[in-house]
Each structure stands twice: as structure tokens, then as C-alpha cells.
Amino acid sequence: MADGPESVAAIKERAAIKAAIKREYQKQVLNPYRHGSGEGGALFDPALQRFMSMRATQYDFFRPTPKTSLIGTFLIVVPIIGYGLLLKRDKDQFEKKIRTGQVAYADREFKFY
Amino acid sequence: MARLVSLVERSRRISGLPGVLISRSAGNWNKDWKPGPYPVTPEEKAAAARKYGLRPDEYKPTPDDGIGAGDYPDLPLVSAESRDPYYPWDHPEHRRDFMEPIHTDYDMYGLDRYNASQKLRFSVNQMFMAFMGVMTFFVGTFFLMESRKIHWPLLPKQYPGDGKVHYTFEKPE
């Protein structure tokens, strides 16, 4: 336990690194000549850049596996095709009713012309 | 300038910043900053941990299940709202420090979004049961009483019609 990630030594090491980064961040952010090095504005944050690049390139890490195939089937293919089939069934039933004369003139679909 | 260089050196030790802070080069491209492939050997894992600024024993890559993110770390999820509001964060509007590694779904857990790591007053089960109880009461009342409506003590309206006699004008005895 003395060397694990939750040990006192690890906590102290993390705190020291964090304090150093914080000190440098304050110095850079308050540096009035930062524009002179050609890069002014928001201080470049490599962690943020890595996150943005990860999100932008998420498709590069996609791989067809059983899990992703199931997700694709049940969230994309089934809703689209299922909704289409339901619509077709409803419309066919209504058309059958109309063609066999079961729908009154007052219940017709398009009334306003 | 010397401080910039030393910042780069220290950052390089911590997170492998490849000299971008001091170069006026052609910008930061996704191909340079995107995550690497999923690390398999311990050396790859250690290199990835160093790249993201984590210790090797606390670095865990996102699971390689087809919708992962290569060697991007699987960080513990702490929403912004759950973080200490009195700590001097570098970016207080995100409750995040400079160069702190960012969770994969970070945009969902900001201060104006979902607080996934809060300690709930009632558990999700209790909340669900309470909701179902209230809705059962309302819906049940509707179903039971819809055919048994209550109304003012009124008689039906007496409309004129062919042959209907509602009142015979007889003198009271």
C-alpha cells in the first residue's frame, strides 16, 4: 500500500506536480509579453487539445464488433424500418376502409378545399 | 523566454508537450493530438500514461470494445457541480485546472448540465416508486370514476318535441 496510487507518497507527488503547473499557469496567464512569442490569447492547454482531437477522431476508433452491431441494429435499423412498416400498415388499412366505403364523407381526410 | 522553455521542459516530463508552446508553427493538427492505438504491452501503457500526465498505476485506457477511444484514459467521473466550489480552480466556470486530463464525456457533466456524481437524497428506486405511486393514484381514479361521474342534482332538460308533454296546466287543488 505504500507505493499504490492512493499512498501518501503518491498523493504528495501529485500535489507537488499540480502546484508547479498551477504556478506556471498563473505566470503565463499574467505574462504581459506573451503576444510577443506569437501566441497570445487563451493559453494553449494540451489536455483540452487532446480531448478535442479525441472527439473529432472518434470514428477512427470505431470497430464493428457484436456489441456495436447490436447497438446499430436496435437503435438505427429497427426504428427506421419498424416505423416505416407501421406507417404502411396504418395507411393500407385506412385505404381499404375508404375503398370499401366504410368512411363517411364527413370523416374524409382533406376537408379544406 | 527562459520560463517558457522551463515550462515546456517540465510539461514534457509530465505530459509530453512537444514544444508547441514555444513554436510559431502551423498550428495544432488532430493527427498530432488524437489518441494513439489501444495500448497492449506495459511499455505502451506507461508511455500513454506519461503522455496524459497520469501515473502508470492509475492509468486505465478506455475499454477496447469498438466504441472506445484508443489509449485515451478512462478517468473517474466527477461532475463539475460535485467539485469543491471554494478551491481556486484555474478555470472556475468549469471547476477544472489547467492541464487536468478531461473525461471522455466531459461536455455532459459541466456546471450547467448533469451532476452524475452527486449524493442523492432519495435513491433512484425510491424516486421511481414515488412517481409510480402518484401516477397510479391519478390514472386509477380516472379509470374507476370515468363511467361514474358526479354531477349537480339536475333533471334532464325538457326540450319541445312532437307529442312530448312536459307540463299539464292543471289548477292546483
CSV table of C-alpha atoms in Angstrom, one decimal, chain B:
chain,number,residue,atom,x,y,z
B,1,MET,CA,11.5,33.1,-22.5
B,2,ALA,CA,13.6,31.0,-20.2
B,3,ARG,CA,10.5,30.4,-18.1
B,4,LEU,CA,8.6,29.3,-21.2
B,5,VAL,CA,11.3,26.9,-22.0
B,6,SER,CA,11.4,25.5,-18.5
B,7,LEU,CA,7.6,25.2,-18.5
B,8,VAL,CA,7.9,23.2,-21.7
B,9,GLU,CA,10.6,21.0,-20.2
B,10,ARG,CA,8.6,20.4,-17.0
B,11,SER,CA,5.5,19.8,-19.1
B,12,ARG,CA,7.3,17.5,-21.4
B,13,ARG,CA,8.3,15.4,-18.3
B,14,ILE,CA,4.7,15.5,-17.1
B,15,SER,CA,2.6,15.3,-20.3
B,16,GLY,CA,4.9,15.1,-23.3
B,17,LEU,CA,4.1,18.6,-24.7
B,18,PRO,CA,6.1,18.5,-27.9
B,19,GLY,CA,7.4,22.1,-28.0
B,20,VAL,CA,4.2,23.7,-29.2
B,21,LEU,CA,4.3,26.5,-26.6
B,22,ILE,CA,7.5,28.0,-28.0
B,23,SER,CA,7.0,27.3,-31.7
B,24,ARG,CA,5.0,29.5,-34.0
B,25,SER,CA,4.4,26.6,-36.2
B,26,ALA,CA,1.5,25.8,-38.5
B,27,GLY,CA,-1.0,25.1,-35.7
B,28,ASN,CA,-2.2,22.0,-33.9
B,29,TRP,CA,-3.5,19.2,-36.1
B,30,ASN,CA,-5.8,16.5,-35.0
B,31,LYS,CA,-3.4,13.9,-36.4
B,32,ASP,CA,-0.8,15.0,-33.9
B,33,TRP,CA,-3.0,15.2,-30.9
B,34,LYS,CA,-5.5,12.3,-31.4
B,35,PRO,CA,-5.2,9.3,-29.1
B,36,GLY,CA,-2.9,6.5,-30.1
B,37,PRO,CA,-4.0,2.9,-30.7
B,38,TYR,CA,-5.1,0.9,-27.7
B,39,PRO,CA,-2.0,0.0,-25.6
B,40,VAL,CA,-1.4,-3.6,-25.0
B,41,THR,CA,2.1,-4.0,-23.6
B,42,PRO,CA,3.1,-2.5,-20.3
B,43,GLU,CA,5.6,-0.2,-22.1
B,44,GLU,CA,2.9,1.2,-24.3
B,45,LYS,CA,0.7,1.7,-21.2
B,46,ALA,CA,3.5,3.5,-19.4
B,47,ALA,CA,4.2,5.7,-22.4
B,48,ALA,CA,0.4,6.5,-22.7
B,49,ALA,CA,0.2,7.3,-19.0
B,50,ARG,CA,3.1,9.7,-19.3
B,51,LYS,CA,1.6,11.3,-22.3
B,52,TYR,CA,-1.7,12.1,-20.5
B,53,GLY,CA,0.0,13.2,-17.3
B,54,LEU,CA,-1.1,10.3,-15.2
B,55,ARG,CA,0.8,7.8,-13.0
B,56,PRO,CA,1.2,4.4,-14.7
B,57,ASP,CA,-0.6,2.7,-11.8
B,58,GLU,CA,-3.6,4.9,-12.0
B,59,TYR,CA,-3.8,5.0,-15.8
B,60,LYS,CA,-6.5,2.8,-17.4
B,61,PRO,CA,-7.3,3.1,-21.1
B,62,THR,CA,-10.9,3.3,-22.3
B,63,PRO,CA,-12.2,-0.3,-23.0
B,64,ASP,CA,-11.5,-1.6,-26.5
B,65,ASP,CA,-15.0,-2.6,-27.4
B,66,GLY,CA,-15.3,-1.0,-30.8
B,67,ILE,CA,-16.7,2.4,-29.5
B,68,GLY,CA,-13.6,3.2,-27.4
B,69,ALA,CA,-11.1,5.9,-27.8
B,70,GLY,CA,-7.7,4.2,-28.3
B,71,ASP,CA,-5.4,5.0,-25.5
B,72,TYR,CA,-7.4,7.8,-24.0
B,73,PRO,CA,-7.6,7.3,-20.3
B,74,ASP,CA,-10.7,6.1,-18.5
B,75,LEU,CA,-10.9,8.8,-15.9
B,76,PRO,CA,-13.1,8.7,-12.7
B,77,LEU,CA,-16.3,10.7,-13.4
B,78,VAL,CA,-16.7,13.7,-11.1
B,79,SER,CA,-19.2,16.2,-12.5
B,80,ALA,CA,-18.3,19.9,-12.2
B,81,GLU,CA,-21.1,20.5,-9.7
B,82,SER,CA,-19.7,17.9,-7.3
B,83,ARG,CA,-16.3,19.5,-7.2
B,84,ASP,CA,-15.2,21.8,-4.4
B,85,PRO,CA,-16.6,25.3,-5.1
B,86,TYR,CA,-14.1,27.0,-2.8
B,87,TYR,CA,-10.9,25.6,-4.3
B,88,PRO,CA,-9.0,28.1,-6.5
B,89,TRP,CA,-9.6,26.4,-9.9
B,90,ASP,CA,-7.7,27.8,-12.9
B,91,HIS,CA,-11.0,27.7,-14.8
B,92,PRO,CA,-13.7,28.3,-12.2
B,93,GLU,CA,-16.5,28.1,-14.7
B,94,HIS,CA,-15.6,24.5,-15.4
B,95,ARG,CA,-14.1,23.7,-12.0
B,96,ARG,CA,-11.1,22.4,-13.8
B,97,ASP,CA,-7.4,23.1,-13.5
B,98,PHE,CA,-5.0,23.8,-16.4
B,99,MET,CA,-3.7,20.6,-18.0
B,100,GLU,CA,-6.0,18.4,-16.0
B,101,PRO,CA,-7.0,15.4,-18.1
B,102,ILE,CA,-10.6,15.6,-19.4
B,103,HIS,CA,-13.2,12.9,-19.2
B,104,THR,CA,-14.4,11.4,-22.4
B,105,ASP,CA,-18.0,12.7,-21.9
B,106,TYR,CA,-16.9,16.0,-20.4
B,107,ASP,CA,-19.4,18.2,-22.1
B,108,MET,CA,-22.3,16.3,-20.5
B,109,TYR,CA,-21.1,16.9,-16.9
B,110,GLY,CA,-20.4,20.7,-16.8
B,111,LEU,CA,-21.9,23.1,-14.3
B,112,ASP,CA,-25.0,23.7,-16.4
B,113,ARG,CA,-25.5,20.0,-17.2
B,114,TYR,CA,-26.0,16.8,-15.4
B,115,ASN,CA,-24.4,16.1,-12.0
B,116,ALA,CA,-23.7,12.4,-12.3
B,117,SER,CA,-21.6,12.1,-9.1
B,118,GLN,CA,-24.0,13.7,-6.6
B,119,LYS,CA,-25.2,12.0,-3.4
B,120,LEU,CA,-28.9,11.7,-3.9
B,121,ARG,CA,-31.3,12.5,-1.1
B,122,PHE,CA,-33.6,9.7,-2.2
B,123,SER,CA,-32.3,6.7,-4.2
B,124,VAL,CA,-33.4,6.3,-7.8
B,125,ASN,CA,-35.6,3.4,-6.8
B,126,GLN,CA,-37.4,5.5,-4.2
B,127,MET,CA,-38.0,8.3,-6.6
B,128,PHE,CA,-39.4,5.9,-9.2
B,129,MET,CA,-41.7,4.2,-6.7
B,130,ALA,CA,-43.0,7.6,-5.5
B,131,PHE,CA,-43.6,8.7,-9.1
B,132,MET,CA,-45.4,5.4,-9.9
B,133,GLY,CA,-47.5,5.7,-6.7
B,134,VAL,CA,-48.7,9.2,-7.6
B,135,MET,CA,-49.4,8.3,-11.2
B,136,THR,CA,-51.2,5.1,-10.2
B,137,PHE,CA,-53.4,7.1,-8.0
B,138,PHE,CA,-54.3,9.6,-10.7
B,139,VAL,CA,-54.7,7.1,-13.5
B,140,GLY,CA,-56.6,4.6,-11.3
B,141,THR,CA,-59.0,7.3,-10.2
B,142,PHE,CA,-59.6,8.2,-13.8
B,143,PHE,CA,-60.2,4.7,-14.9
B,144,LEU,CA,-62.5,3.9,-12.0
B,145,MET,CA,-64.6,7.1,-11.9
B,146,GLU,CA,-64.8,8.0,-15.7
B,147,SER,CA,-68.0,6.0,-16.1
B,148,ARG,CA,-69.4,7.1,-12.7
B,149,LYS,CA,-69.3,10.8,-13.0
B,150,ILE,CA,-70.7,13.1,-10.2
B,151,HIS,CA,-73.0,16.0,-11.3
B,152,TRP,CA,-75.3,18.6,-9.8
B,153,PRO,CA,-78.8,17.3,-8.9
B,154,LEU,CA,-80.5,18.2,-12.2
B,155,LEU,CA,-83.3,16.7,-14.2
B,156,PRO,CA,-82.8,16.3,-17.9
B,157,LYS,CA,-83.6,19.4,-19.9
B,158,GLN,CA,-87.1,19.5,-21.2
B,159,TYR,CA,-86.9,20.3,-24.9
B,160,PRO,CA,-90.1,20.7,-27.0
B,161,GLY,CA,-90.7,18.0,-29.4
B,162,ASP,CA,-93.5,16.2,-31.4
B,163,GLY,CA,-96.0,14.9,-29.0
B,164,LYS,CA,-94.0,15.4,-25.8
B,165,VAL,CA,-95.9,16.7,-22.8
B,166,HIS,CA,-93.8,18.1,-20.1
B,167,TYR,CA,-96.4,20.1,-18.2
B,168,THR,CA,-100.1,19.9,-18.0
B,169,PHE,CA,-101.6,23.3,-16.9
B,170,GLU,CA,-103.9,22.0,-14.3
B,171,LYS,CA,-105.1,24.1,-11.4
B,172,PRO,CA,-103.6,23.0,-8.0
B,173,GLU,CA,-106.3,21.5,-5.8
